[in-house]
Short mmCIF file of C-alpha atoms in Angstrom, two decimals:
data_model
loop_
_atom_site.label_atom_id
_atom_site.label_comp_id
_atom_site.label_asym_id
_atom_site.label_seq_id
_atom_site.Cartn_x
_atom_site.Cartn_y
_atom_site.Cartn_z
CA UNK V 1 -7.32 19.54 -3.76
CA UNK V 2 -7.52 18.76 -0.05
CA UNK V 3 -9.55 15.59 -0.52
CA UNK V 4 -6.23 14.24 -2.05
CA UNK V 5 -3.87 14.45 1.00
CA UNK V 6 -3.09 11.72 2.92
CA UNK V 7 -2.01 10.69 6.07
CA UNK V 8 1.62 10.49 5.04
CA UNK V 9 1.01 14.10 3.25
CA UNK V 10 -0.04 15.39 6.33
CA UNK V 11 2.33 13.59 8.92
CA UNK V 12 4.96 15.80 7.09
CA UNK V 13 3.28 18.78 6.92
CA UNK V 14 2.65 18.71 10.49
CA UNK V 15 6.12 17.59 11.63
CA UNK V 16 7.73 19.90 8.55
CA UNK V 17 5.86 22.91 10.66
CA UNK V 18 7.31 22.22 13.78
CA UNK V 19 4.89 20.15 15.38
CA UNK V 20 5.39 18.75 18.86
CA UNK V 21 3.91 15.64 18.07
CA UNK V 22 6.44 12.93 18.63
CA UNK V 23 6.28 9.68 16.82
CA UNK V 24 9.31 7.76 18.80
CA UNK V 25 7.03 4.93 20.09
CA UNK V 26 9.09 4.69 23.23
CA UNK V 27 8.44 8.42 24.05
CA UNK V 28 4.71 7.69 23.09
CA UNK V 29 4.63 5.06 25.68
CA UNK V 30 6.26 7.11 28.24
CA UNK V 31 3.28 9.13 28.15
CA UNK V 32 1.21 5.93 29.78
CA UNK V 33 0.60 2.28 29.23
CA UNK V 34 -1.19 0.94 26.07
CA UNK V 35 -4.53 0.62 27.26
CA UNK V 36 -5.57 -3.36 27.18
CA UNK V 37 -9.21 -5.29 26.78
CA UNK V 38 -9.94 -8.67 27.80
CA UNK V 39 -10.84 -11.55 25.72
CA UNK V 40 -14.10 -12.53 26.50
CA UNK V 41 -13.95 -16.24 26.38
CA UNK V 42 -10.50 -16.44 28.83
CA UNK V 43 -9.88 -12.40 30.36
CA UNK V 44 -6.52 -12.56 29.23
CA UNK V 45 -5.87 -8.76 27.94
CA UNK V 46 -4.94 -7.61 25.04
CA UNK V 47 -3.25 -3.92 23.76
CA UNK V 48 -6.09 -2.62 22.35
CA UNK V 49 -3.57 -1.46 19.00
CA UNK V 50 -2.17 -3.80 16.50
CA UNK V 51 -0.73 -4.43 13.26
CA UNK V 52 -2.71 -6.09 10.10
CA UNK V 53 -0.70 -6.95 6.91
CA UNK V 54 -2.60 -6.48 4.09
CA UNK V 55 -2.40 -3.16 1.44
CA UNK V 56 0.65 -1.78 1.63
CA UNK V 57 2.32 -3.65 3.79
CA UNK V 58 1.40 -6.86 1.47
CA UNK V 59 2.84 -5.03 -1.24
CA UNK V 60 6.32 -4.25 0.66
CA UNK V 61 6.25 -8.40 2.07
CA UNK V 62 6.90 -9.23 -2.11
CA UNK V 63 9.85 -7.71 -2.43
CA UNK V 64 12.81 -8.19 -1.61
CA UNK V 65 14.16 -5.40 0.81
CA UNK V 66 12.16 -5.78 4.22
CA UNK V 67 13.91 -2.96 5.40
CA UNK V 68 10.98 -1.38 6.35
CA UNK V 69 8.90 -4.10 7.70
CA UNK V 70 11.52 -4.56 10.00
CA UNK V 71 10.83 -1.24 11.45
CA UNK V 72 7.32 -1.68 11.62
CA UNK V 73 7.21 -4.63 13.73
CA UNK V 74 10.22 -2.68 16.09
CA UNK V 75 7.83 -0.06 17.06
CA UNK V 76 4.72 -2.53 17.58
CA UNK V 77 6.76 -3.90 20.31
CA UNK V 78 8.24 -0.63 21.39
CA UNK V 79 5.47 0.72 21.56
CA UNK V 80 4.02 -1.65 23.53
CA UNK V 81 1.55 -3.53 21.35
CA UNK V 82 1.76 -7.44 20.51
CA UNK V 83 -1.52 -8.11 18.33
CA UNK V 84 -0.50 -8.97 14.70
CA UNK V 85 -3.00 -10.04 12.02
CA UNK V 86 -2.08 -11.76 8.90
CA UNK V 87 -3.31 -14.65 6.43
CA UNK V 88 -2.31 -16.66 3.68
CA UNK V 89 -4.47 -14.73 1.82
CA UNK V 90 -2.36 -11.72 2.19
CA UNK V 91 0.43 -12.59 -0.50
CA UNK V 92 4.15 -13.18 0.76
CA UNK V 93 3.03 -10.95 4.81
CA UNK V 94 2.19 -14.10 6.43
CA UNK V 95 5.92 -16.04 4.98
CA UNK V 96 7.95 -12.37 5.37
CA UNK V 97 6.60 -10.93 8.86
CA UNK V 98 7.29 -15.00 10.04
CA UNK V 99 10.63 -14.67 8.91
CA UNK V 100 11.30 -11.15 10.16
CA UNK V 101 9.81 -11.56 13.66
CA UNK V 102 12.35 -14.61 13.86
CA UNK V 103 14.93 -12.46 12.76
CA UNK V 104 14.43 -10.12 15.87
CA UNK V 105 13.12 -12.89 18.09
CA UNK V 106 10.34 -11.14 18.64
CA UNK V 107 7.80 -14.00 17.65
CA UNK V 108 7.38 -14.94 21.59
CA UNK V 109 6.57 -11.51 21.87
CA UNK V 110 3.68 -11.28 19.79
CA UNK V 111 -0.15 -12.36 20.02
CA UNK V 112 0.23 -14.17 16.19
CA UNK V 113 -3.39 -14.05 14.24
CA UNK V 114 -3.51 -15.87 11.12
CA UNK V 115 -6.37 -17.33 9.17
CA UNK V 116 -7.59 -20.25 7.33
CA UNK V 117 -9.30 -20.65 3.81
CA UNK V 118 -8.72 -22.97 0.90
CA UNK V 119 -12.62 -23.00 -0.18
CA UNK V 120 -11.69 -20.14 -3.07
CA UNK V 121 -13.86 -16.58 -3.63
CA UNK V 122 -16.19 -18.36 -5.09
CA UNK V 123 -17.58 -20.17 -2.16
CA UNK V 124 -16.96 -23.65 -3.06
CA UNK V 125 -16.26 -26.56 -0.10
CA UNK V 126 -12.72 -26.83 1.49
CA UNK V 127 -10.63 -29.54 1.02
CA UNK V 128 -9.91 -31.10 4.86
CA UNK V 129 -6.41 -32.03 3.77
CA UNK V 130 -5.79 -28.85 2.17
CA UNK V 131 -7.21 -27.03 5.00
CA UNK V 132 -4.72 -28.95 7.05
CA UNK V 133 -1.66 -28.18 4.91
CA UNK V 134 -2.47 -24.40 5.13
CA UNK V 135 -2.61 -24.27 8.47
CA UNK V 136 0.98 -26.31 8.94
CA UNK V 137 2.27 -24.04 7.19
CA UNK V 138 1.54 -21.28 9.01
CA UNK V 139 3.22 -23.09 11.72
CA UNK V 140 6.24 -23.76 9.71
CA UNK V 141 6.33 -19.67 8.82
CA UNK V 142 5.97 -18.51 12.02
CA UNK V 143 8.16 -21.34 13.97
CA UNK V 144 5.69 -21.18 17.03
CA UNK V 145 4.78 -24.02 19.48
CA UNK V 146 1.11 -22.79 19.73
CA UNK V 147 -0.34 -19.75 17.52
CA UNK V 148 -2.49 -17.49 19.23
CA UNK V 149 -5.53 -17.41 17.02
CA UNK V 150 -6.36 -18.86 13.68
CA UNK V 151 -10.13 -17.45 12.58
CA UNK V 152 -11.57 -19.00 9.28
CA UNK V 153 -11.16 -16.09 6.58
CA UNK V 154 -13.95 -14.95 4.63
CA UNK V 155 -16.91 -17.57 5.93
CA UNK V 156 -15.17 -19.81 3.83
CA UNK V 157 -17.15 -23.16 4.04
CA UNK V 158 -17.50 -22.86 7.74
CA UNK V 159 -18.72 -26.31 8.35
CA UNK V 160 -16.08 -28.23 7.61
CA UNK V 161 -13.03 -25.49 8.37
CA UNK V 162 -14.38 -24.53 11.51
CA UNK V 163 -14.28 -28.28 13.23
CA UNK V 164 -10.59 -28.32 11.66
CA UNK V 165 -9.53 -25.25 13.69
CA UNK V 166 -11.48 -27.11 17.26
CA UNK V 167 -9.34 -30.31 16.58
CA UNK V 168 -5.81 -28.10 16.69
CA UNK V 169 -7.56 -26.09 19.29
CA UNK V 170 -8.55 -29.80 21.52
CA UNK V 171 -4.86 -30.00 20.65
CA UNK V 172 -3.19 -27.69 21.96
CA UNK V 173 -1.86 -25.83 18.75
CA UNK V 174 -4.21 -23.17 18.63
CA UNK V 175 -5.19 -21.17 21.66
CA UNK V 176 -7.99 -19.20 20.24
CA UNK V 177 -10.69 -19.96 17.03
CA UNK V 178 -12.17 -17.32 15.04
CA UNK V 179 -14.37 -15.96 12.00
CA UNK V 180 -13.98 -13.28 9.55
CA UNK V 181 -15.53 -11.09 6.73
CA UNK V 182 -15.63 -7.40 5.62
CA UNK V 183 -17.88 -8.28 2.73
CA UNK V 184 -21.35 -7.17 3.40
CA UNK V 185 -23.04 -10.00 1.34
CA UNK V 186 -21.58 -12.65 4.23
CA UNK V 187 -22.97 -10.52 7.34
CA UNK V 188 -26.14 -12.34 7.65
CA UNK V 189 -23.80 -15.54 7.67
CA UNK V 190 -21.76 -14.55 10.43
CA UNK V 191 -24.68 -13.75 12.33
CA UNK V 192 -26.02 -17.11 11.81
CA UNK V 193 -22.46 -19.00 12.43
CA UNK V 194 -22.15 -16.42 15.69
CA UNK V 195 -25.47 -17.78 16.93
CA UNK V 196 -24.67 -21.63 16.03
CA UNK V 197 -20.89 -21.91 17.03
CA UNK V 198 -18.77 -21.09 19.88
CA UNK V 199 -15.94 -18.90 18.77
CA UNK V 200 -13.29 -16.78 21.03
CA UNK V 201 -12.94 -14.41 18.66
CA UNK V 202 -14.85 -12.60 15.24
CA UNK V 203 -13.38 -10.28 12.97
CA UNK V 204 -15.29 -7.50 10.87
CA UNK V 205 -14.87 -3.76 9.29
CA UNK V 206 -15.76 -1.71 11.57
CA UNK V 207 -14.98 2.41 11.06
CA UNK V 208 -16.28 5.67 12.44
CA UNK V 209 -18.19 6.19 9.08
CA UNK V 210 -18.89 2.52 8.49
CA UNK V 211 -20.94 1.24 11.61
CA UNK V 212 -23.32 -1.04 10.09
CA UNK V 213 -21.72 -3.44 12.74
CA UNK V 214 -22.92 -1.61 15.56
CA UNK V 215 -26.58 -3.28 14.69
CA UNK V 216 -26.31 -6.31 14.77
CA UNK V 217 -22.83 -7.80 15.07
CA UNK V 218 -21.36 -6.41 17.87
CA UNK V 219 -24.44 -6.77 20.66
CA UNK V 220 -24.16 -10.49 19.54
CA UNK V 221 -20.28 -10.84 20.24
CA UNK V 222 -20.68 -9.19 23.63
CA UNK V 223 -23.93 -11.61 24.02
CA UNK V 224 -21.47 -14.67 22.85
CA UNK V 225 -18.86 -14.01 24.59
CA UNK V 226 -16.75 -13.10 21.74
CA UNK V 227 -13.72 -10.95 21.09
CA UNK V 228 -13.64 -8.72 18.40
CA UNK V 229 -11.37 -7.56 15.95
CA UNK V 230 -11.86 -4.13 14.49
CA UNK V 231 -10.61 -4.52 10.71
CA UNK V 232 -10.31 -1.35 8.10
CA UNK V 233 -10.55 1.06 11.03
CA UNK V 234 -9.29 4.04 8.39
CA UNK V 235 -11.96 2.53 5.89
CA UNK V 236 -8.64 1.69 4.19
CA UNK V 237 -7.45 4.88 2.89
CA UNK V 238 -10.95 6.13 2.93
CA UNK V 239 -11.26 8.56 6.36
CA UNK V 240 -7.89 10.69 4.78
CA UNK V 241 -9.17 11.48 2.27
CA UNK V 242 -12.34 12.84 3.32
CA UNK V 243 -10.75 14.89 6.41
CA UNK V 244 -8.46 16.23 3.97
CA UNK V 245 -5.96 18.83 5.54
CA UNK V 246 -8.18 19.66 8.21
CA UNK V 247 -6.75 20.43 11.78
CA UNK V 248 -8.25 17.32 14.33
CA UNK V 249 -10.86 19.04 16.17
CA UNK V 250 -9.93 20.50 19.28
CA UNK V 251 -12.56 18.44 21.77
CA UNK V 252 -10.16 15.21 20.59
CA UNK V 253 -7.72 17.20 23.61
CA UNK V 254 -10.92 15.57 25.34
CA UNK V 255 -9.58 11.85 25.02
CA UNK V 256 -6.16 12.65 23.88
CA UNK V 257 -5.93 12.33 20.29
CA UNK V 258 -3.69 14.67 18.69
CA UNK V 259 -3.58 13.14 14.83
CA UNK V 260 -6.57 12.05 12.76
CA UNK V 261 -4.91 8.55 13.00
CA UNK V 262 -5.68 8.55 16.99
CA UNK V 263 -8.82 10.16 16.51
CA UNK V 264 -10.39 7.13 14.22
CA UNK V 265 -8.60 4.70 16.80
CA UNK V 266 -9.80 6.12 19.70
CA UNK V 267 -13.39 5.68 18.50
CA UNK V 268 -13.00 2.16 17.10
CA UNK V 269 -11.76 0.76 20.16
CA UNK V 270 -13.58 2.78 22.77
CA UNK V 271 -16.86 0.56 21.64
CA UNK V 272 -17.08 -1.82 24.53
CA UNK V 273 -17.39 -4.61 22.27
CA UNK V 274 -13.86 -4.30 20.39
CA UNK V 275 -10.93 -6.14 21.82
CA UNK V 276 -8.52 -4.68 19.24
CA UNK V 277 -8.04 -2.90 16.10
CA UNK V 278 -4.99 -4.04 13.70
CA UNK V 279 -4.69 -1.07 10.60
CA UNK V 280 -2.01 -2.28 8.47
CA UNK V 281 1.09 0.10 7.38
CA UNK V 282 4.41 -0.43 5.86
CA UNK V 283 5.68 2.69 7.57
CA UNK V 284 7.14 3.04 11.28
CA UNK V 285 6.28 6.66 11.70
CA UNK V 286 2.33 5.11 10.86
CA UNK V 287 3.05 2.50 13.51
CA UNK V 288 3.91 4.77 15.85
CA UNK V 289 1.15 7.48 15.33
CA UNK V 290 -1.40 4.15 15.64
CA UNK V 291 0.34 3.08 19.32
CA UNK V 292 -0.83 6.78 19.94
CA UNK V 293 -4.81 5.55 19.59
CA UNK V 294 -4.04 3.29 22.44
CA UNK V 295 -2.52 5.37 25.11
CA UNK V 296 -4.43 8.26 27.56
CA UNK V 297 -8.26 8.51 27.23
CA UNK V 298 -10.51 7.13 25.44
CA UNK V 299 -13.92 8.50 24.29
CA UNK V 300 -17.24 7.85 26.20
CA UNK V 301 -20.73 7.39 24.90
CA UNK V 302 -21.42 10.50 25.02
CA UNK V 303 -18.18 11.94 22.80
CA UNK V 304 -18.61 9.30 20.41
CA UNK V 305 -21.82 10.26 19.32
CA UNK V 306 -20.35 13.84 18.85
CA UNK V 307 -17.04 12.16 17.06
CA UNK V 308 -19.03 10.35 14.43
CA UNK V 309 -21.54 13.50 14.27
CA UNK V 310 -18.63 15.23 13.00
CA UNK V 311 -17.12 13.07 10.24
CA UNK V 312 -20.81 12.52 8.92
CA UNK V 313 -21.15 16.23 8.51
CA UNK V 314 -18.21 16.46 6.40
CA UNK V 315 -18.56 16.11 3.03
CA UNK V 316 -17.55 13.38 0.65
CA UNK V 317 -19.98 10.67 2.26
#
């Protein structure tokens, strides 16, 4: 059934055809520089394309051949991205990607997102010396002076993790401070902790059929002065499935997309408030097809509203 194909499925069909789609990341970014967004809170710019670690590519991080990995994070920096997202949280990605991106001394390179929680799913308080420990560790993994951003995953007990994450900030350690949660249950929270604290940086689900953050959430981080990171842009495995083995319709030639991947990319980060998107893979031909999302055009008002016309009209809502 063509509800069952996914993006790998149709990568090779497409290239098993003949298609002129390359997926070299260097030729993609021969075709134009990644395009970049500013971080509200300093205007230094970002690649508006990144890398998360959790799904598959968590899966690949516990075992013991990083073969692939390896390739991943070589065409992130090929192809001209630097934004990668992790946690502790994320079984053995944030311990093998630090370890890998030493490997290739690469870690400079990148814009290094972790996160902190040791409050537990069921929303108990957060030890501070616990909270502490987590966070030197992610130091000790990733074997940088300062990491780029550490956001508190999951509201976990925001009160007391949050002030931990301003200390290493007053510090030094940290250059940016964040908040996070794809779990619609906590959105009324983050609103509230938006409103109350100054962050640089949020991080929420945010898809061309799941835009319940276009409400609420995102006026407020432009209002804030926040930066945004787009999380789940595929609705995991979700959008695939739905499109099926249909061709990409042909006004995405509009804003340059040429695979579904770009297509969903090009609408997640073309809302002003997004600073970058970070869809996790454990494939380089993925990683490479993503890079494509942020290169050429990008869609305006006007073509998103017809973009996310069209995937609500298909079936399978």
């Amino acid at each position: 059934m063509t509800s069952k194909l996914t993006r790998r499925d149709w990568l090779a069909l497409t290239m098993g055809a003949g298609a002129t789609l390359s997926f070299d990341p260097r030729v993609l970014l021969a075709q134009g520089k990644m395009n970049t967004k500013a971080i509200p809170s300093s205007g230094e710019r970002l690649p508006v394309i990144g890398l998360g670690s959790s799904a598959t590519f968590a899966s690949v991080a516990r075992s013991e051949d990083l073969t692939a990995l390896r390739e991943v994070f070589k065409a992130l920096v090929e192809g001209g991205a630097t934004v990668f997202d992790t946690a502790p949280g994320y079984g053995a990605s944030e311990e093998a990607s630090g370890k890998i991106v030493n490997e290739l001394k690469i870690a400079d390179k990148l814009f290094w997102a972790t996160k902190l929680n040791v409050a537990g799913r069921g929303g108990g308080g957060a030890d501070p010396a616990a909270a502490r420990q987590q966070v030197e560790t992610s130091f000790a993994r990733v074997k940088k002076a300062k990491i780029d951003l550490i956001q508190v995953h999951n509201m976990g007990d925001v009160g007391v993790q949050i002030p931990i994450l301003r200390e290493y900030k007053q510090q030094g350690r940290i250059r940016y401070i964040g908040l996070t949660t794809t779990f619609e249950n906590q959105y009324a929270d983050l609103v509230a902790t938006m409103r109350k604290e100054t962050l640089d940086f949020i991080g929420v689900d945010y898809a061309i059929d799941n835009r319940h953050a276009e409400a609420t959430i995102l006026p407020l981080a432009q209002e804030r002065k926040m930066g945004v990171f787009a999380y789940a842009p595929f609705g995991r495995t979700r959008l695939f499935k739905r499109v099926g083995n249909r061709p990409v319709p042909d006004f995405a030639k509009e804003f340059d997309a040429t695979t579904w991947a770009q297509f969903f990319l090009k609408f997640v980060v073309s809302h002003p408030a997004i600073t970058a998107t970070t869809p996790a893979t454990s494939q380089a031909k993925n990683m490479a097809d993503n890079i494509g999302g942020g290169l050429g055009r990008l869609p305006d008002a006007a073509m998103r509203k017809r973009m996310a016309d069209y995937v609500d009209a298909l079936p399978g809502a």
